[in-house]
Structure formats: structure tokens, C-alpha cells
Amino acid sequence: MLGFRLLPWEYGVRNLFRRPGRSVLTLGGLTLVVLLVFVVVGFVRGLETSLAVSGDPRVVLIHSLGGGDNLENSSIPARSAALLSASLEGVQRRQGTAYASPELFLGTNVSTEGDAEPAMGAVRGITPAAILVRRRVQVIEGAWPKAGEVLVGRLASAKLGRGAAALAVGRTLAIEGQSWRVSGHFAATGSALEAELWCPLEDLQRAMKRQDISLVAVTLAPGLDAGVIDEFCKERLDLELAATPETGYYASLQKHYKPVRTLAWLMMCLVAGAGVFAGLNTMYGSVVGRIRELATLQTVGFSRRAITIGLIQEATLLAAAGAVVAAVIALLLINGAAVRFTSGAFVLRIDSVALLIGCGTGLMLGFVGALPPAFKALRMPIIEGLKAV
Amino acid sequence: MPLVEVRALTKEYSKGDQKITPLKDAHLDVERGDLVSLMGASGSGKSTLLNMIAGIDRPTTGNVVVDGTDITRMSRSKLAAWRAQHVGYIFQMHNLIPVLTAYENVEMPLLLLPLSSAERRKRIEIALDAVGLADRADHYPRQLSGGQEQRVGIARAIVADPAVVVGDEPTGDLDAESTEQILLLLQRLNKELGTTLIIVTHDPKTAAIARRRIRLEKGELVEAGAPILKRELQRA
């Protein structure tokens, strides 16, 4: 079918064991390169996924005019929640209760027990209505916070740069100089909420000496879109409110992180480039020591194409082994590792896309690394190759 | 019709400003079943001639016809396929593939031919038996002596039943005892199997097994002290 016969598979496989030291070193180098690729891709995938799943398409955030870029800067009167619940027709209701969650959201200093220095944490003051609007939130340990208590997102410890034990149920935190007992932990399907600390709204207002709130999150009634809320905000100019769909809010955050992602991909390309040189070095070493052998194979009748494919097969086999080892390490050690960033925390994700990119890069390294030495060796006339030492 | 016909073969190449002519207007016929030795001083062109007959080097001018096929005009890939079927090459340094066993080394040329694995197995067993190494089939080259390695090399050269087997100093890297064995083997192959052999050698003892002894002097072929064939052709 190819028009020429390939070298036997065993030839390529056994050549890898010919210089075991060199093969092991190359395997280690390639594994490291692919592992770094996994870290970068896992970082980008984790960041993207975290922001992508954070928005609920049925939730609209109502905040102060101009506060849509950063909700920490938004300030609206506390009575807005009641006003909106009563006035808005597009909000989902059940047994007379509107799905509207007044929230005070801020970044502030948080200390855990024994901390010398506080860390910047994301704190959200909430009411029980939050559980109606934030459908993805699940209390996974402990209980909903009562007065003087705080419910901790499962990535909050990463955001604070503390160990999970520092935020265990029953431990105390200091937020703005006031003590809070950890009542439980929550998960939110990997969204940005998981990096937050939730405490009762009134308690937080009291601690912060604030009367206002940051936003009201409302759930749209089925079949309605955010336009209904937006229209209301534009009609009631006296309230100085604006509405942003929650998905839109997190999409705008993604734009802020575009340079980070670009930098991450650039780093991956540089790392992969270094990997190509590792592959090249190995194959040059391997081919230079076998020039006479390759010439012998040509004398016997194997075509240059067949020998080139054989050399690619060798390099690709080694690269594939490196990719597999790196994938296993990535899945065991990197996948799920928490990373903090300015507005929260997320976990590195080694998902199918990351595996595809990581392993694909590994195979590409083997393929690209084998070509120049193969061409160099096979460009040499057979009779010169046979004279090689 | 001769098995190998070499006509007006010249090889030239440049080295810096110098033009080197290792082979000049060579004419040679080798009959089927012949055993020919090519002797000459270093640089006399004997290996150049052998390599062009084997199809691993190309002449500047002239033709090489083997078994009715002019190989001088073949493309590189066609020439590779032709070599697999028509030429067996015995190397001075044996040139076995170190990661393959004796059996697998002998199998290499057969992988290029349309043969079933059963047919390949049969041919390999016959070839290894012919060189007296049937019991060493599973050995790697590093587990064999120099003489045994060369015998595997000979088995590899004959296993595809090629039209012509060429040897470039086949005993050049062997001790006296191994040389003796290899020479006996080559003679046996020529006599019993009718293998056509062309051997390049420095060694008069090796050349002595040949039925025809040809010398190369400064790129020209001389047999029994006179230019061969060309003179006969001119006479004709």
C-alpha cells in the first residue's frame, strides 16, 4: 500500500534499549517538558472552566450604575432588594417568595488562627435567599451560617494561601477584626464562588459598619431574559441601578485574563520548543552512532523513506512513553491542585482537552525531533555511510 | 549472455580543485555462476567498481547491466527495490544490526520480498544451515565470534537467492582460521549453489579461490597482465 516496505517494529523498539542511559535521560527530559505543558494547559483550562461555569444564565446581577466591572465597587441601598422583589415582574417566585438575593461582596483582610499576617479574602454577606438564587451551591460539610459564623467555599483556603486545616469546621477566622466561627463548607461546581467566605449579611454589615449592599442577584422567571430587568433599571433612573447577566459578568472577567492566557500559551510554546531540542539531541546522538548501520539497511534494499519512518517511529515511541508518564503524573498530582488569582481561586484541570494537547505535544516533539537527524544521515551517499566508523 | 555486463564505466569526482578518476573506461563481463576476484592497490577503483555493480554507487558515464537490467538509469527508490531482489552484499566489517538476532538479521532482505512468514522461515533456516549456524539463530551479534558474524553476513547475502553476491574484503577483518572457514564457505556456495560471486580483496589467498582473477591498476581493468574485454571487443 505504501509502495515500500517498512523496517520491522522490533528494530525501532530495541534501538531504544541500545543506549539505556541516553534513552532514560531523554525520557526524563521529554516527560518534564510534557508535564510543563500539562501544567500550563491545566492552568488555562482551569481558569477558563472556572469562569465559564461561574455564570448562571438565569441569574441577573443588579448593581449600581458603573459598578458592573467590579462588584466590590458597587453600592446600592439595602432597601433595593425589597423594592426590586416587589416591583420586578420577571423574577421567579415560589409561594410568594421572590428569588432575589441581596448581597454585600467585598475583598478584605482575613486572618486564620495563628496567622501573623492576614490575607486578602473574598467575603460575601448573604441571606437565606442566596440558596434560592445560587442553585449550584451545596453545603458539603457542616451547616448554613448563623450569626457570627461563616460558610467557607472549598477553594477559599487556596485563595487565602492557607492549608485546608486552617479553615476546618469549628475553627475561627478574623474578618475586619471580628471573630467568625467556621460553620461549614460549600461547593459550587467549580465556579468562582468556591473561593469565597459567606456570612450573614447583617453581621457583615455590622462588622464593616456599612448600611448598603453591593448587589441583588435575581433568578429570572422561566422563559424570560435579562432584557426585562434591564428595561426596569433604565425606566427607574432614580434608583441608579444597572443589570448585568451573571454569564456576561464572568465573560467580561475572562477578557481581563486574556493576557494571562496568551502568556501561558506562549510559555507552553517555549517549553515545547525546548522539548524539540531535547528530542533532536537524542536522535542526533542515536543516528550519528548508526550511520553505517543505516547505510547497510539501504544496501540491503530498504528505501530512505522506510528508514526515515523507522527513525520517526523510534523517537515517537520514546516521546509517547514520556507523554504517558507525564499524563499519569499530571492526573495524580496536578489535576485538582488549587491556584489562587486576584479575584478568587480555581483548580488546575487535566481534562480530555488538556490530555489531548499534552500528549499531542509529546508526540509532535518526537516526530519533529527525528526529522532533521534522519534527513542528515540519509542525505549521505550509501558508500560514504558504509565507511563511517 | 553474461550475468553482469560493465560497459565503458567511468567514475569521476572532484576534491577541491582536483579531479579524481577512481575508475576509467572499465569493461567487464561476469558469467552466471562465476567466482571473480578484484584485486588492486588502495585507490585502484576495485571497491568503486564493486559498488556500482551492487547498485549503491552511480557511474559518471557508462553502463552496468545485471541480469538484463541496466541499473545505471534507475531511480533511487527503484534501485533500492532492485538491490533487495538481485544483489547480496558481504561487508568487511560484517555490518550486522546489533539489536537483531542472527535469525532476524538474515530475515531483513526477505522482509522486502513478497513472501509469507512460513516461506521466510524456511529460507532463513536453509541459509543459516548453509553457513553452519542453525544453532545460533537466537544469538545476537555480540554473542558471536568475528567469523560467526561474517557467516551470518553471508547468510543474509544469499538468503534472497540474488543473481549476484558481492563481497568487499569479506575476510579483511578475520583471523587466519576464520578466513579459512569463510573462503571454504564461499567456494562451497559457488560450487554447490551456483552463486555468482564477485569479491574485492587485498589478500592473494582470498583471490586464489576465484576462477577469474582481475586486477585494477589506476582505474583500469587488467586480467593476466593485459586490459581485458576492451581488447577482445576491439579485436572483434
Short mmCIF file of C-alpha atoms in Angstrom, two decimals, chain A residues 56-62 84-85 88-94 97-101 103 129-136 216-226 228-229 246:
data_model
loop_
_atom_site.label_atom_id
_atom_site.label_comp_id
_atom_site.label_asym_id
_atom_site.label_seq_id
_atom_site.Cartn_x
_atom_site.Cartn_y
_atom_site.Cartn_z
CA ASP A 56 -25.82 31.07 35.71
CA PRO A 57 -27.75 32.05 32.56
CA ARG A 58 -30.92 32.58 34.62
CA VAL A 59 -29.31 34.92 37.15
CA VAL A 60 -29.09 38.67 36.69
CA LEU A 61 -26.95 40.87 38.92
CA ILE A 62 -28.45 44.24 39.76
CA LEU A 84 -36.92 45.03 43.41
CA SER A 85 -38.73 41.96 44.75
CA LEU A 88 -39.91 43.29 39.22
CA GLU A 89 -42.27 41.05 37.32
CA GLY A 90 -39.65 38.96 35.62
CA VAL A 91 -38.26 37.44 38.84
CA GLN A 92 -39.05 33.83 39.64
CA ARG A 93 -41.31 33.37 42.65
CA ARG A 94 -42.45 30.40 44.65
CA THR A 97 -41.12 34.41 47.79
CA ALA A 98 -39.09 36.20 45.14
CA TYR A 99 -35.78 34.64 44.12
CA ALA A 100 -33.79 37.78 44.96
CA SER A 101 -30.62 37.64 46.99
CA GLU A 103 -25.51 40.55 48.87
CA ALA A 129 -32.41 33.78 49.83
CA ALA A 130 -28.93 33.18 48.43
CA ILE A 131 -29.58 29.46 48.36
CA LEU A 132 -32.62 30.09 46.11
CA VAL A 133 -30.64 32.08 43.56
CA ARG A 134 -27.28 30.31 43.77
CA ARG A 135 -28.60 26.98 42.57
CA ARG A 136 -25.20 25.37 42.23
CA VAL A 216 -29.10 41.97 44.32
CA ALA A 217 -28.87 38.69 42.43
CA VAL A 218 -32.21 37.63 40.99
CA THR A 219 -33.35 34.50 39.20
CA LEU A 220 -35.36 35.15 36.07
CA ALA A 221 -38.74 33.52 35.70
CA PRO A 222 -38.63 30.70 33.13
CA GLY A 223 -38.75 31.91 29.53
CA LEU A 224 -37.67 35.48 30.30
CA ASP A 225 -34.39 37.10 29.51
CA ALA A 226 -32.30 39.79 31.22
CA VAL A 228 -36.87 42.66 31.36
CA ILE A 229 -34.65 43.64 34.29
CA GLU A 246 -24.21 36.82 35.52
#
